[in-house]
Tab-separated table of C-alpha atoms in Angstrom:
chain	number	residue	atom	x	y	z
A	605	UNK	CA	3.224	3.290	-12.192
A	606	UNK	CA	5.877	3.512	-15.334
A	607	UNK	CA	5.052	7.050	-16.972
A	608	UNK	CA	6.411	9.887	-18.630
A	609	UNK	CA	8.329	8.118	-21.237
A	610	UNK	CA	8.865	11.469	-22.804
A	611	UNK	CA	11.157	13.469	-20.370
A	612	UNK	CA	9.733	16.934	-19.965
A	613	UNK	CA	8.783	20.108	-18.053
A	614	UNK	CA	5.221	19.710	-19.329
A	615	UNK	CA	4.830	15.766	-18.544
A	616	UNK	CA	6.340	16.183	-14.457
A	617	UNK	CA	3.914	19.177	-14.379
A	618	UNK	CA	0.600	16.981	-15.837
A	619	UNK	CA	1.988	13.978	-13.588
A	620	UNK	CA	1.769	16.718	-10.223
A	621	UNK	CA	-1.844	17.724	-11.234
A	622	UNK	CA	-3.082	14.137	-11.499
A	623	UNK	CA	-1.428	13.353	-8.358
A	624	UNK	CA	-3.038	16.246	-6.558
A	625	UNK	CA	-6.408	16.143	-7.999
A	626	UNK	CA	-7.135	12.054	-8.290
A	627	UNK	CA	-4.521	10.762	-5.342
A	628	UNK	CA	-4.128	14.170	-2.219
A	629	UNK	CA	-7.571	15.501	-2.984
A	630	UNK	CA	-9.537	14.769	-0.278
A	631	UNK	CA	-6.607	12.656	1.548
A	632	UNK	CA	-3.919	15.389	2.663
A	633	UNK	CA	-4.904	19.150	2.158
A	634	UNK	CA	-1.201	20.071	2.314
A	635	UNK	CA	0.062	17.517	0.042
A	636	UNK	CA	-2.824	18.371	-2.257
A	637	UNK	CA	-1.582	22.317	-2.318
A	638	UNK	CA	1.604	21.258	-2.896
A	639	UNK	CA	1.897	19.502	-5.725
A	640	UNK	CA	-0.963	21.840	-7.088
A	641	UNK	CA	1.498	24.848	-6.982
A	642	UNK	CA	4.577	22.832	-8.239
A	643	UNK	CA	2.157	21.360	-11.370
A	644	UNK	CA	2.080	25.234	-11.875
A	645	UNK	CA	6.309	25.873	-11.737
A	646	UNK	CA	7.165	25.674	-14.814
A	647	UNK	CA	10.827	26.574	-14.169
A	648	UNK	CA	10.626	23.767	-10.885
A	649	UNK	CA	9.065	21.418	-13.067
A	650	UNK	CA	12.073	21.794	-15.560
A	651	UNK	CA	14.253	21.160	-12.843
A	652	UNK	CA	12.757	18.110	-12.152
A	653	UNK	CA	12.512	16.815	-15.761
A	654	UNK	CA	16.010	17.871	-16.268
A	655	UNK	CA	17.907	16.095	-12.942
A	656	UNK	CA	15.807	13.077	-12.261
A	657	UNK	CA	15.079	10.000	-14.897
A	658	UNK	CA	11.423	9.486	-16.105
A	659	UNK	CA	9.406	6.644	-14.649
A	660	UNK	CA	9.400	5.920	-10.926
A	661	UNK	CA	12.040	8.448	-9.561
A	662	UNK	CA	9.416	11.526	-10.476
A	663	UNK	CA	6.856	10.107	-8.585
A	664	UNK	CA	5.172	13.291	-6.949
A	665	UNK	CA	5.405	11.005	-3.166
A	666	UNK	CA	8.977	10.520	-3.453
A	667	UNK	CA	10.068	14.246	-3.824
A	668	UNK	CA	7.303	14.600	-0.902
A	669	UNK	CA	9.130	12.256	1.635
A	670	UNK	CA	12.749	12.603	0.535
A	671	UNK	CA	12.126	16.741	1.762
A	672	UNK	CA	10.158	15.046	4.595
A	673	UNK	CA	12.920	12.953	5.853
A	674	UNK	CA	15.525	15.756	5.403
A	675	UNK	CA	13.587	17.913	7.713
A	676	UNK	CA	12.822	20.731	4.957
A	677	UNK	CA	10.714	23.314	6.106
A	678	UNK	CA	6.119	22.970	6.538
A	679	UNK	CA	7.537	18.792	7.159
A	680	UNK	CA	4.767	17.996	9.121
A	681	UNK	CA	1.931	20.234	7.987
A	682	UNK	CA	3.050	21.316	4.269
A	683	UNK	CA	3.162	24.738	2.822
A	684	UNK	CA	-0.011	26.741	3.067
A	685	UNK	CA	-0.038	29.630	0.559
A	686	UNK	CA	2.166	31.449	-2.047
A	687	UNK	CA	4.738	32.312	0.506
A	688	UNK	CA	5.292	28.812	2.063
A	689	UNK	CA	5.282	27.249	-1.076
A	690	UNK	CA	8.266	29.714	-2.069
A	691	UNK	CA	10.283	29.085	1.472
A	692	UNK	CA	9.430	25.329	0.652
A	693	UNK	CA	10.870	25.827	-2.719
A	694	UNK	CA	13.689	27.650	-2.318
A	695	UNK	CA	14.960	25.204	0.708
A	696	UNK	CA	14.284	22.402	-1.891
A	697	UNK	CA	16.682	23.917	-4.478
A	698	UNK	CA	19.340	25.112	-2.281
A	699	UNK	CA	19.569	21.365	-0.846
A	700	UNK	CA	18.752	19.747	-4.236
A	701	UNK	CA	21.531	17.531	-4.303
A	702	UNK	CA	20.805	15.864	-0.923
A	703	UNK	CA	17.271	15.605	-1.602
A	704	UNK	CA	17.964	14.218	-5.146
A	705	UNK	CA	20.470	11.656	-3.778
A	706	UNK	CA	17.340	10.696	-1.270
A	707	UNK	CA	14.842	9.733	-3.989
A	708	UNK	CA	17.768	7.990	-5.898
A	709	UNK	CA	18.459	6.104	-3.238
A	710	UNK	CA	15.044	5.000	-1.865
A	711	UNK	CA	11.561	4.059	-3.421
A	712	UNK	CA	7.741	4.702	-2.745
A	713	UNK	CA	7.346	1.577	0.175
A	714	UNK	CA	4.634	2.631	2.110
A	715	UNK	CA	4.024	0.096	4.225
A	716	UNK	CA	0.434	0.442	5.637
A	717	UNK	CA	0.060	-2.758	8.280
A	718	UNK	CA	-3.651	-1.529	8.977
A	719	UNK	CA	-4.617	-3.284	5.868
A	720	UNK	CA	-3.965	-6.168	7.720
A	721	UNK	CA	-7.705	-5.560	8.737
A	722	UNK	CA	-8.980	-5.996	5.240
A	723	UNK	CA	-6.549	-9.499	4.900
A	724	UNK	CA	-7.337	-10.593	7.672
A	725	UNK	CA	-11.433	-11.893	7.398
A	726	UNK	CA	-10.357	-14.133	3.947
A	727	UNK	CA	-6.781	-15.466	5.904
A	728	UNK	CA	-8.923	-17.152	8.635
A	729	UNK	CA	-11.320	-18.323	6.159
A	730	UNK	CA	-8.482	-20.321	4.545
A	731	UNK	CA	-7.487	-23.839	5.217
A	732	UNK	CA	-5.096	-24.131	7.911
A	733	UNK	CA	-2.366	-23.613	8.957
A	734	UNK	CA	-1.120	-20.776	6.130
A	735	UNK	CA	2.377	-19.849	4.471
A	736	UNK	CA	2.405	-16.402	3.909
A	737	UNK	CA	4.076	-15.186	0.858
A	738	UNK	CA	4.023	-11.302	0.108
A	739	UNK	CA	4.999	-9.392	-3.031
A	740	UNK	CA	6.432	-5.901	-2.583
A	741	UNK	CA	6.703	-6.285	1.536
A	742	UNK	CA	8.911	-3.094	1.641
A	743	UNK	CA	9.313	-3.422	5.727
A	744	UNK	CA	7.292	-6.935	5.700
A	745	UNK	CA	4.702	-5.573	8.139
A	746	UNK	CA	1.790	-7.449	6.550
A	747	UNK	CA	3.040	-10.658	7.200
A	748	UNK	CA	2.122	-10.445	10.650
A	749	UNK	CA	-1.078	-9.894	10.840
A	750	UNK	CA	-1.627	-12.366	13.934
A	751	UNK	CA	0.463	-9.638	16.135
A	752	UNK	CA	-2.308	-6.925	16.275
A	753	UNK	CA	-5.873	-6.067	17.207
A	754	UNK	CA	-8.664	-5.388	15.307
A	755	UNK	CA	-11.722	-3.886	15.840
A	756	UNK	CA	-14.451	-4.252	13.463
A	757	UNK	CA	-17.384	-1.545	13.083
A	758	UNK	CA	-20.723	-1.379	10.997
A	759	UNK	CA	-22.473	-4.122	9.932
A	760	UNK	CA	-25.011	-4.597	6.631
A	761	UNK	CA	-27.163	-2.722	4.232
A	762	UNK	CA	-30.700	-2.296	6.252
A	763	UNK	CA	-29.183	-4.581	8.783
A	764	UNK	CA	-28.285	-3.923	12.079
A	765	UNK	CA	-25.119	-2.125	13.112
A	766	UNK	CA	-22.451	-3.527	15.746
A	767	UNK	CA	-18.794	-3.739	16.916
A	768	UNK	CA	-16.137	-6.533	16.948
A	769	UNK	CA	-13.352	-6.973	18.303
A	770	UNK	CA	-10.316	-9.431	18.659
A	771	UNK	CA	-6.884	-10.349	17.789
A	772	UNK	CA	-3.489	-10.469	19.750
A	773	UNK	CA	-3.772	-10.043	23.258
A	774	UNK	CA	-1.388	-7.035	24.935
A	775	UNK	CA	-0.668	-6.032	21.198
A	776	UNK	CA	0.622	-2.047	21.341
A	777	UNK	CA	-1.506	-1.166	17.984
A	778	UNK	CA	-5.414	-1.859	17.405
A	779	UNK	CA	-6.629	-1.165	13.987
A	780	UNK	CA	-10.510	-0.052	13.038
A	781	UNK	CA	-12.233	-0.951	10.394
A	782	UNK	CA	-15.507	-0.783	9.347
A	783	UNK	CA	-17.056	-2.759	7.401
A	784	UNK	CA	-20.262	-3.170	5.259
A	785	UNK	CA	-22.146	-5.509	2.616
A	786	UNK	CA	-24.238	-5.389	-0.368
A	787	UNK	CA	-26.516	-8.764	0.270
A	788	UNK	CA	-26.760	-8.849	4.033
A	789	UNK	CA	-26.208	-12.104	5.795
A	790	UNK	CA	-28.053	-15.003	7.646
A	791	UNK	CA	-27.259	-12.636	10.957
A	792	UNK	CA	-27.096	-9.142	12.067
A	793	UNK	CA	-23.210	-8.007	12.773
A	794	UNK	CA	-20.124	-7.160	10.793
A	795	UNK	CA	-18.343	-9.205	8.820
A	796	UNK	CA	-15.539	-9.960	11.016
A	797	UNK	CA	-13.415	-13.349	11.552
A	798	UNK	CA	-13.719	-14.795	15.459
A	799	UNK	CA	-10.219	-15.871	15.255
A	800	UNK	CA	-6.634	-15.440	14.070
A	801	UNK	CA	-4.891	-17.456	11.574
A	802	UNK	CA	-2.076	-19.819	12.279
A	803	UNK	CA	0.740	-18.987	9.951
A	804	UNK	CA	3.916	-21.328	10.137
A	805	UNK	CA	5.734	-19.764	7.634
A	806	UNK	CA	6.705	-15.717	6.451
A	807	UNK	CA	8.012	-14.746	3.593
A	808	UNK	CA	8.531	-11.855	1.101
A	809	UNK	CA	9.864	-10.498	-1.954
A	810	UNK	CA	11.395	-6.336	-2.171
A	811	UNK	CA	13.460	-4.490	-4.413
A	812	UNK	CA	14.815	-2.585	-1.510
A	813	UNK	CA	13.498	-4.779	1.865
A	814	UNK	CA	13.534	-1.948	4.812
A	815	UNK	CA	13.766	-2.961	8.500
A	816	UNK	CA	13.239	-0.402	11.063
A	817	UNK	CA	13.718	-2.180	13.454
A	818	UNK	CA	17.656	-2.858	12.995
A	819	UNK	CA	18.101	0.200	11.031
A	820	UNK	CA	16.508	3.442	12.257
A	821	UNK	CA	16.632	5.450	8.773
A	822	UNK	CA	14.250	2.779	7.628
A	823	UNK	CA	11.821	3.522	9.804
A	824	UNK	CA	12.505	7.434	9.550
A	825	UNK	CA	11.853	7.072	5.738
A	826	UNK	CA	8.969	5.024	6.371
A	827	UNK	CA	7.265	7.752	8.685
A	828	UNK	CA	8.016	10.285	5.521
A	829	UNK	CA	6.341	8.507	3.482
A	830	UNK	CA	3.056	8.995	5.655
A	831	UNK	CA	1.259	12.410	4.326
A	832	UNK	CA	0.772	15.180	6.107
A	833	UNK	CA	-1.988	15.370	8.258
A	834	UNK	CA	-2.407	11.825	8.869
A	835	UNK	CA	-0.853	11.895	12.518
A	836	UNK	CA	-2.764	8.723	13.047
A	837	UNK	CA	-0.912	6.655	10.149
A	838	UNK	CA	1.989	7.389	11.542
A	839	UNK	CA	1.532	6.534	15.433
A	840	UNK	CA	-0.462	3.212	14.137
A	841	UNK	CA	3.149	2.381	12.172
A	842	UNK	CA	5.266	3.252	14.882
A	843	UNK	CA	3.046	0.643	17.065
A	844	UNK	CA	2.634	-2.068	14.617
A	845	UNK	CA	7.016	-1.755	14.406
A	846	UNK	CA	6.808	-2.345	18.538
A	847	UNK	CA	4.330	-5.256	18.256
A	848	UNK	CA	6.474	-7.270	15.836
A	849	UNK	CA	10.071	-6.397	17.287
A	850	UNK	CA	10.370	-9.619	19.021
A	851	UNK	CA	9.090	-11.835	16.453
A	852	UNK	CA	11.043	-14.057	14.227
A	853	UNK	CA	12.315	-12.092	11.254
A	854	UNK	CA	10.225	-13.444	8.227
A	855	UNK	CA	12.090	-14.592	4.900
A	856	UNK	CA	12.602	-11.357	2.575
A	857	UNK	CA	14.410	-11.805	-0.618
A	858	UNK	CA	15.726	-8.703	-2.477
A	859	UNK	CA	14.898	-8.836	-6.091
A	860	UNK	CA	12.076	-8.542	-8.466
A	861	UNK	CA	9.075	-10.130	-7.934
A	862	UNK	CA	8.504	-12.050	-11.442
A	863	UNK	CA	12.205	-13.455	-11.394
A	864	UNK	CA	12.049	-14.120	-7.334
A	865	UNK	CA	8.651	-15.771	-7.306
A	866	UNK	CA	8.933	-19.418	-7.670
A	867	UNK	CA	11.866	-20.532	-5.745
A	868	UNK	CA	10.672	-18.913	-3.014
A	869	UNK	CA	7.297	-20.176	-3.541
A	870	UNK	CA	8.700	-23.572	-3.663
A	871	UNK	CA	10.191	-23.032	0.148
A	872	UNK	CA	6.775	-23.074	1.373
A	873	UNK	CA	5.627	-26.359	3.315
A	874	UNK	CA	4.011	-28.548	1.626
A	875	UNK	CA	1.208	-28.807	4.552
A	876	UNK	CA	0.563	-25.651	5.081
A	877	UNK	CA	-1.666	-23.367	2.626
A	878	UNK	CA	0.507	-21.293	0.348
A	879	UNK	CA	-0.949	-17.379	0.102
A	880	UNK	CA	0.535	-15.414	-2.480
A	881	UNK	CA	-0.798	-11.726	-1.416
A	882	UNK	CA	0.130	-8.109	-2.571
A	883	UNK	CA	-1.256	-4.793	-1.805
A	884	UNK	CA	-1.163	-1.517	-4.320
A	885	UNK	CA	2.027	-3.206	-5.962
A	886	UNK	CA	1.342	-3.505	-9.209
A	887	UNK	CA	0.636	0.041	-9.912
A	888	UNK	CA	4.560	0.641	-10.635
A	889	UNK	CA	4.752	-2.376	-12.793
A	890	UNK	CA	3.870	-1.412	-16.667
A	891	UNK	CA	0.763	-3.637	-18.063
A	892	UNK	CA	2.867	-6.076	-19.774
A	893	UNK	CA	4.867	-6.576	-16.407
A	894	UNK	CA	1.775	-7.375	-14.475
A	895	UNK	CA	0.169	-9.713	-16.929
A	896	UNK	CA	3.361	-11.449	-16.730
A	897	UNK	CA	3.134	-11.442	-13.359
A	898	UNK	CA	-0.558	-12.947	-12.985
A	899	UNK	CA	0.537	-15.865	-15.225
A	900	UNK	CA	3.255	-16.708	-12.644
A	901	UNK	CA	1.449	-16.699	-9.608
A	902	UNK	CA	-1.253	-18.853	-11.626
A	903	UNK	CA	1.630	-21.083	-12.887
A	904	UNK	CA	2.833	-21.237	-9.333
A	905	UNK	CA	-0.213	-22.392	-7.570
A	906	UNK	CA	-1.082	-24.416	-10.559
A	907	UNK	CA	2.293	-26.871	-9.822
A	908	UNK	CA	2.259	-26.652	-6.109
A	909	UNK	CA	1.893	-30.096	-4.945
A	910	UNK	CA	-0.274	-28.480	-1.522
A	911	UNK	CA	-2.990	-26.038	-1.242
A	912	UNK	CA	-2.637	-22.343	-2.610
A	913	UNK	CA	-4.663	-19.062	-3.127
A	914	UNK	CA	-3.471	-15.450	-4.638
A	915	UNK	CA	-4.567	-12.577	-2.356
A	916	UNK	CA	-4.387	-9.197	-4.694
A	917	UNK	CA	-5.486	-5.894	-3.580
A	918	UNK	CA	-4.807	-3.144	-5.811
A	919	UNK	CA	-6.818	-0.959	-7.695
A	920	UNK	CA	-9.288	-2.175	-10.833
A	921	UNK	CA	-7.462	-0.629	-13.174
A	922	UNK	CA	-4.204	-2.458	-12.184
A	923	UNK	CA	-5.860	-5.972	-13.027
A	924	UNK	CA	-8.643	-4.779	-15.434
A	925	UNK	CA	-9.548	-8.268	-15.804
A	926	UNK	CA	-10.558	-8.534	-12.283
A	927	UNK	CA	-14.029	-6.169	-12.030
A	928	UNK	CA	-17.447	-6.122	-10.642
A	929	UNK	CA	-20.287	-3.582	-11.674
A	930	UNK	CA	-19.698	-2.430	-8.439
A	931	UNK	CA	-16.657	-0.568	-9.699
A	932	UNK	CA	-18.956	1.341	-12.209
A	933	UNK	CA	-21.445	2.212	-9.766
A	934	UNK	CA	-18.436	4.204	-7.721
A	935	UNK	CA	-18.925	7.790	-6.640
A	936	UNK	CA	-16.069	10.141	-7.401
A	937	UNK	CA	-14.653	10.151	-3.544
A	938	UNK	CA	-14.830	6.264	-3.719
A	939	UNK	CA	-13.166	5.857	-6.834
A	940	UNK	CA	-9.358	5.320	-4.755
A	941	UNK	CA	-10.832	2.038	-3.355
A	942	UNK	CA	-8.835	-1.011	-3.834
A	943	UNK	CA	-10.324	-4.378	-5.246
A	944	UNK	CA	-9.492	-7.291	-2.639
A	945	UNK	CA	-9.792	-10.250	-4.924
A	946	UNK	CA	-9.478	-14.313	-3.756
A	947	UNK	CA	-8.025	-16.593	-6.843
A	948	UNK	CA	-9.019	-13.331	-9.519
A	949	UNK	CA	-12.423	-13.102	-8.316
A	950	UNK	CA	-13.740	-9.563	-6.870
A	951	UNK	CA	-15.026	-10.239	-3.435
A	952	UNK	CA	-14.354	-6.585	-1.492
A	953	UNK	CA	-13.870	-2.939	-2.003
A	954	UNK	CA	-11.443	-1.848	0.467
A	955	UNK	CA	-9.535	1.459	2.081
A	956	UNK	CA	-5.995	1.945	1.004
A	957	UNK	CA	-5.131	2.339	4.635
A	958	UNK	CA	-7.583	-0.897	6.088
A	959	UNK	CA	-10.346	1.278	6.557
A	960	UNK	CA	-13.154	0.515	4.816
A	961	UNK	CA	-14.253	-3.172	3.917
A	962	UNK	CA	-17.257	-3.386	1.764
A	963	UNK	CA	-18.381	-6.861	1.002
A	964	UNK	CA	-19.417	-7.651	-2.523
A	965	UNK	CA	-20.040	-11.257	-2.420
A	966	UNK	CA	-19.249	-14.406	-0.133
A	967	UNK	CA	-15.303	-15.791	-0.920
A	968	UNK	CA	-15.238	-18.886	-2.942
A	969	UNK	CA	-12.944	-20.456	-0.840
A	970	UNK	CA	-12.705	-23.677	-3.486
A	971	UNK	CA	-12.023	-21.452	-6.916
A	972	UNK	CA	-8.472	-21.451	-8.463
């Protein structure tokens, strides 16, 4: 997300109350103090304004991590009243030009691989076999969603409830989600696919690709990324990094996704199904950059001489174009959800970290 376009003490400040009341409330207690008490620093805030550039690199979770993966003090459970904020403060200051190099080195690229569970029920419904393309991969994660488990929990509205599950046998990392759907179904039972996809072909596209598995700082910054309080985030990502380690490395250019797009694209086999699929990219793209964006991946498909589908999940407001009255009917600790969409149409509301899948209509697997 591109803001702050005016450089000041008073913008950072604004920009750490939004982050702690719409994104850490309810999510990470610490992380939500946090950046509470630095929204009210003025003289921190200043420091930030004054030492890092506006847009991206003042991004509440970068300052978070870069501390985080410099080992500043409260790393694991974050300050807890006026005096830890100060000790956090003060260590943040003294070591200001280390942590500043940090965030001007790296980038926000959470890479959550339990979303895999919300991908996963539309990739098996897909022709087959698939060619995987992702946008933003940061550690490319994602694209191997046929090298975990999954376990699949709930069921429908007034229907019966049950449990599913499947995926890659002996796979260190099982990921739970549970699931759930407006119009219920011919039959009682989640939502769930009965098999894996074949995929023949990995790619991706990164400003910075990470790969913590050849580089152990990647997977350090990675695990700093991960908030507070969410031990299980990071023990599922440290799993999901074993149960890929032997696979074949998948394709990851470094560039930007609107100028990488189509010759990459165009490396795809012709007989396999061509999935174009990002999740909570777009957010640090400015609106103009995004529309821009959409029109290439339709362009792309459009001139593909095989079979192709686009696979977004971000937030509404990312893709405003892409909505259901669903997203209307949201109550305030649901409004995070992300909108998984097949070929621009709305068919889930899902859990930033593959938790939640909420059906909101059948996939038209035959739309472009």
């Amino acid at each position: 997300m591109v803001v702050n376009v005016v450089n000041s003490a008073q913008t950072v400040a604004d920009r750490y109350r939004e982050f702690s009341w719409q994104q850490a409330r309810g999510q990470s207690d610490a992380h939500e103090e946090l950046t509470a008490r630095i929204s009210q620093d003025a003289e921190f805030c200043d420091v930030l304004a004054g030492s890092l550039p506006a847009g991206n690199k003042q991004q509440p979770n970068l300052l978070l991590a870069a501390v985080r993966y410099l080992d500043g003090p409260h790393a694991e459970q974050g300050p807890h009243g006026e005096a830890a904020y100060g000790r956090w403060r003060e260590w943040t200051i003294r070591h200001w030009d280390e942590v500043r190099a940090v965030i001007m080195q790296r980038a926000t690229q959470t890479n959550e691989p339990a979303r895999c569970a919300t991908l996963l029920p539309l990739l098996a419904r897909l022709p087959q076999p698939l060619a995987l393309l992702e946008v933003g991969t940061s550690a490319g994660l994602c694209l191997h969603p046929d090298r975990y488990r999954y376990r699949y929990e709930g069921g429908t509205e007034g229907r019966g409830h049950g449990t599913q599950e499947m995926g890659a046998p002996g796979s260190p990392v099982t990921f739970t989600c549970r699931t759930s759907r407006a119009t219920p179904p011919p039959a009682d039972g989640p939502p769930a696919p009965t098999s894996l996809p074949e995929i023949v072909w990995r790619a991706g596209i990164d400003l910075d690709p990470l790969d913590p598995i050849a580089r152990p700082d990647d997977h350090r910054w990675l695990q700093a990324l991960i908030w507070p309080g969410q031990r299980a985030r990071a023990d599922r990502l440290a799993a999901a990094v074993e149960a890929v380690r032997d696979a074949p490395r998948p394709a990851i250019v470094r560039g930007d996704l609107v100028d990488e797009l189509p010759a990459l694209a165009a490396a795809a086999p012709r007989e396999a199904t061509l999935v174009i699929f990002h999740s909570t990219v777009l957010m640090y793209l400015p609106p103009a950059r995004r529309a821009e964006f959409a029109r290439l991946v339709r362009s792309v498909l459009a001139e593909r001489g095989g079979p192709g589908h686009w696979i977004s999940n971000e937030h509404h407001t990312e893709l405003p174009w892409i909505t259901d009255p669903a997203h209307d009917a949201l109550p305030p600790e649901y409004a995070h959800l992300l909108t998984l969409s097949l070929n621009e149409q709305p068919v889930a509301l899902t859990g930033p970290h593959g938790q939640i899948l909420h059906w909101l209509r059948e996939p038209d697997l035959g739309a472009r």
